[in-house]
Coordinates of C-alpha atoms in Angstrom, one line a residue:
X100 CA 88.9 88.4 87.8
X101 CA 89.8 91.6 89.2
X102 CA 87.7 94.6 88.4
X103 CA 88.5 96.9 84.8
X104 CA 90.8 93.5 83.9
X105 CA 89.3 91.2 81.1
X106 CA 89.8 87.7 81.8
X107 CA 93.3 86.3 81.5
X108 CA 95.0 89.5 81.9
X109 CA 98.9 89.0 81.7
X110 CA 98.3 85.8 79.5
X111 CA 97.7 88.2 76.1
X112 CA 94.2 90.1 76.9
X113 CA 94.8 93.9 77.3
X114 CA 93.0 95.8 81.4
X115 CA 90.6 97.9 80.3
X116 CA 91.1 101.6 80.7
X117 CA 88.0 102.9 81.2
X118 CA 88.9 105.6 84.1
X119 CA 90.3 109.5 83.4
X120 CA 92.8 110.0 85.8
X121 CA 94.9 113.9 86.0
X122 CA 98.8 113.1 86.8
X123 CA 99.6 115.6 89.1
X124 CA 103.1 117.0 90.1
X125 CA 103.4 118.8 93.7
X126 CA 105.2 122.4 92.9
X127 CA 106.7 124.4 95.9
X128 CA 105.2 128.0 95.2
X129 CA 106.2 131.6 97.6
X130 CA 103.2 132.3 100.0
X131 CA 103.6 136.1 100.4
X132 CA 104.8 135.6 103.9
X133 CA 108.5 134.2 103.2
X134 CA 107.5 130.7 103.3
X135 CA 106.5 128.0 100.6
X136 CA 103.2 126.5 100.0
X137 CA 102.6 123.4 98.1
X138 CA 100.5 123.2 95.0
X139 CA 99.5 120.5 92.6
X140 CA 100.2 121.1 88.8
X141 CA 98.4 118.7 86.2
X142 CA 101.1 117.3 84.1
X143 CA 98.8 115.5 82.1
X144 CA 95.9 112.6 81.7
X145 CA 96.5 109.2 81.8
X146 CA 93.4 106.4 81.0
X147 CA 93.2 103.8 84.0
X148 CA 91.6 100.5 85.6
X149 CA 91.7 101.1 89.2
X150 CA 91.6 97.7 91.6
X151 CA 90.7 98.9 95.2
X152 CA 92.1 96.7 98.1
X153 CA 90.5 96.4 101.8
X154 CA 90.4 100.0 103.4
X155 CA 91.3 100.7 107.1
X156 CA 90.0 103.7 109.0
X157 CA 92.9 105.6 111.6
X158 CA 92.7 108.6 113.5
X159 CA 94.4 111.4 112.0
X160 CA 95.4 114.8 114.3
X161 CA 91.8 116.5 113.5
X162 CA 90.3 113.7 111.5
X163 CA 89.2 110.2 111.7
X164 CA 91.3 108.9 108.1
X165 CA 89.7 106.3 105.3
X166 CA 92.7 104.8 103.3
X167 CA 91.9 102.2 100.5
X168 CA 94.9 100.9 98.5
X169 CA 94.5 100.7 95.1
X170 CA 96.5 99.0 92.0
X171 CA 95.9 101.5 89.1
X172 CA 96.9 100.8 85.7
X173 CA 97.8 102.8 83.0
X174 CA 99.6 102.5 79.6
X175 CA 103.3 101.8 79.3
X176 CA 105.8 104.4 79.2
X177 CA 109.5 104.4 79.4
X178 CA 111.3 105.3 82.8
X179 CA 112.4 108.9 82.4
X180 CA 109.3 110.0 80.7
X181 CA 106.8 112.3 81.6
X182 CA 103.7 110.5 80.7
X183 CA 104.8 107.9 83.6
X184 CA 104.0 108.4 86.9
X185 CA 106.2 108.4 89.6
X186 CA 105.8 107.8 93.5
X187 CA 106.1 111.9 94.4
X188 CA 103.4 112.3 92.2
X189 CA 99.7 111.5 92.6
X190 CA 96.6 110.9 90.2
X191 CA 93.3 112.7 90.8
X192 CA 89.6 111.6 89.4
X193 CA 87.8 114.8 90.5
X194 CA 87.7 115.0 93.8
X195 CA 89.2 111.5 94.5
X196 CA 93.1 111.7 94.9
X197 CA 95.1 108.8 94.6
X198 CA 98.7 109.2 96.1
X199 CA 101.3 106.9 94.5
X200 CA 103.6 104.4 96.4
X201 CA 105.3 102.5 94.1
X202 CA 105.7 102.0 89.8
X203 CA 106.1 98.8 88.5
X204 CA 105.6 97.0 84.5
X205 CA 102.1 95.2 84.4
X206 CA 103.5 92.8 81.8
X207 CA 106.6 91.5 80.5
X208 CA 106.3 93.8 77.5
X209 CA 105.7 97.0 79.2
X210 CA 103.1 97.4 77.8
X211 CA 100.8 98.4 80.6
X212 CA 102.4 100.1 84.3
X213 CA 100.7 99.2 87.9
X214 CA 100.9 101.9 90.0
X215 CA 100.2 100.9 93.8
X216 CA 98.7 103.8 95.0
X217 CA 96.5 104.7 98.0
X218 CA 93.4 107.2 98.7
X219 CA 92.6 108.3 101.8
X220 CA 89.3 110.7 102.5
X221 CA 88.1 111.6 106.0
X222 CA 85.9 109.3 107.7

């Protein structure tokens, strides 16, 4: 049984969505120097079960990288709509940020999406 499911999850029993989760949208913003910066807008919140994977540790260019996939599930919403995530987006749990890879239906209802995301945090 993978943890936040309840047993026999895709076989009629409902993941348990016990995680608050921000859906944030990057937004190109001026910096006052005639370039861009990036920023992160909350488009909303979105309740989740997150499944990590096995992490791996690189070297970044200053920093020695943790990255831990993650299969993050969250209600059901129709593509086009902004309540479901998409893979330029990312979801945030304070100061954890998960950066989505991929969107797919949990179920054959679409009831429920998987979003195969991955966090990374300095080492």
């Amino acid at each position: 049984m993978s943890a936040g499911f309840t047993a026999g999850f895709g076989a009629g029993a409902a993941p348990v969505l016990n995680r608050r989760l921000h859906l944030e949208q990057a937004q190109r913003v001026a910096d006052g120097a005639g370039g861009y910066a990036t920023e992160w807008a909350v488009l909303g919140t979105l309740w989740a079960s997150i499944a990590p994977g096995t992490g791996t540790e690189r070297a970044g260019e200053l920093v020695t990288l943790a990255s831990v996939p993650c299969r993050i599930t969250v209600r059901g919403a129709p593509v086009g709509a902004p309540s479901r995530p998409r893979p330029d987006q990312r979801l945030r749990e304070g100061p954890r940020v998960f950066r989505i890879l991929a969107v797919t239906e949990a179920d054959a209802r679409g009831a429920y999406l998987t979003c195969f995301a991955r966090e990374e945090v300095p080492a």
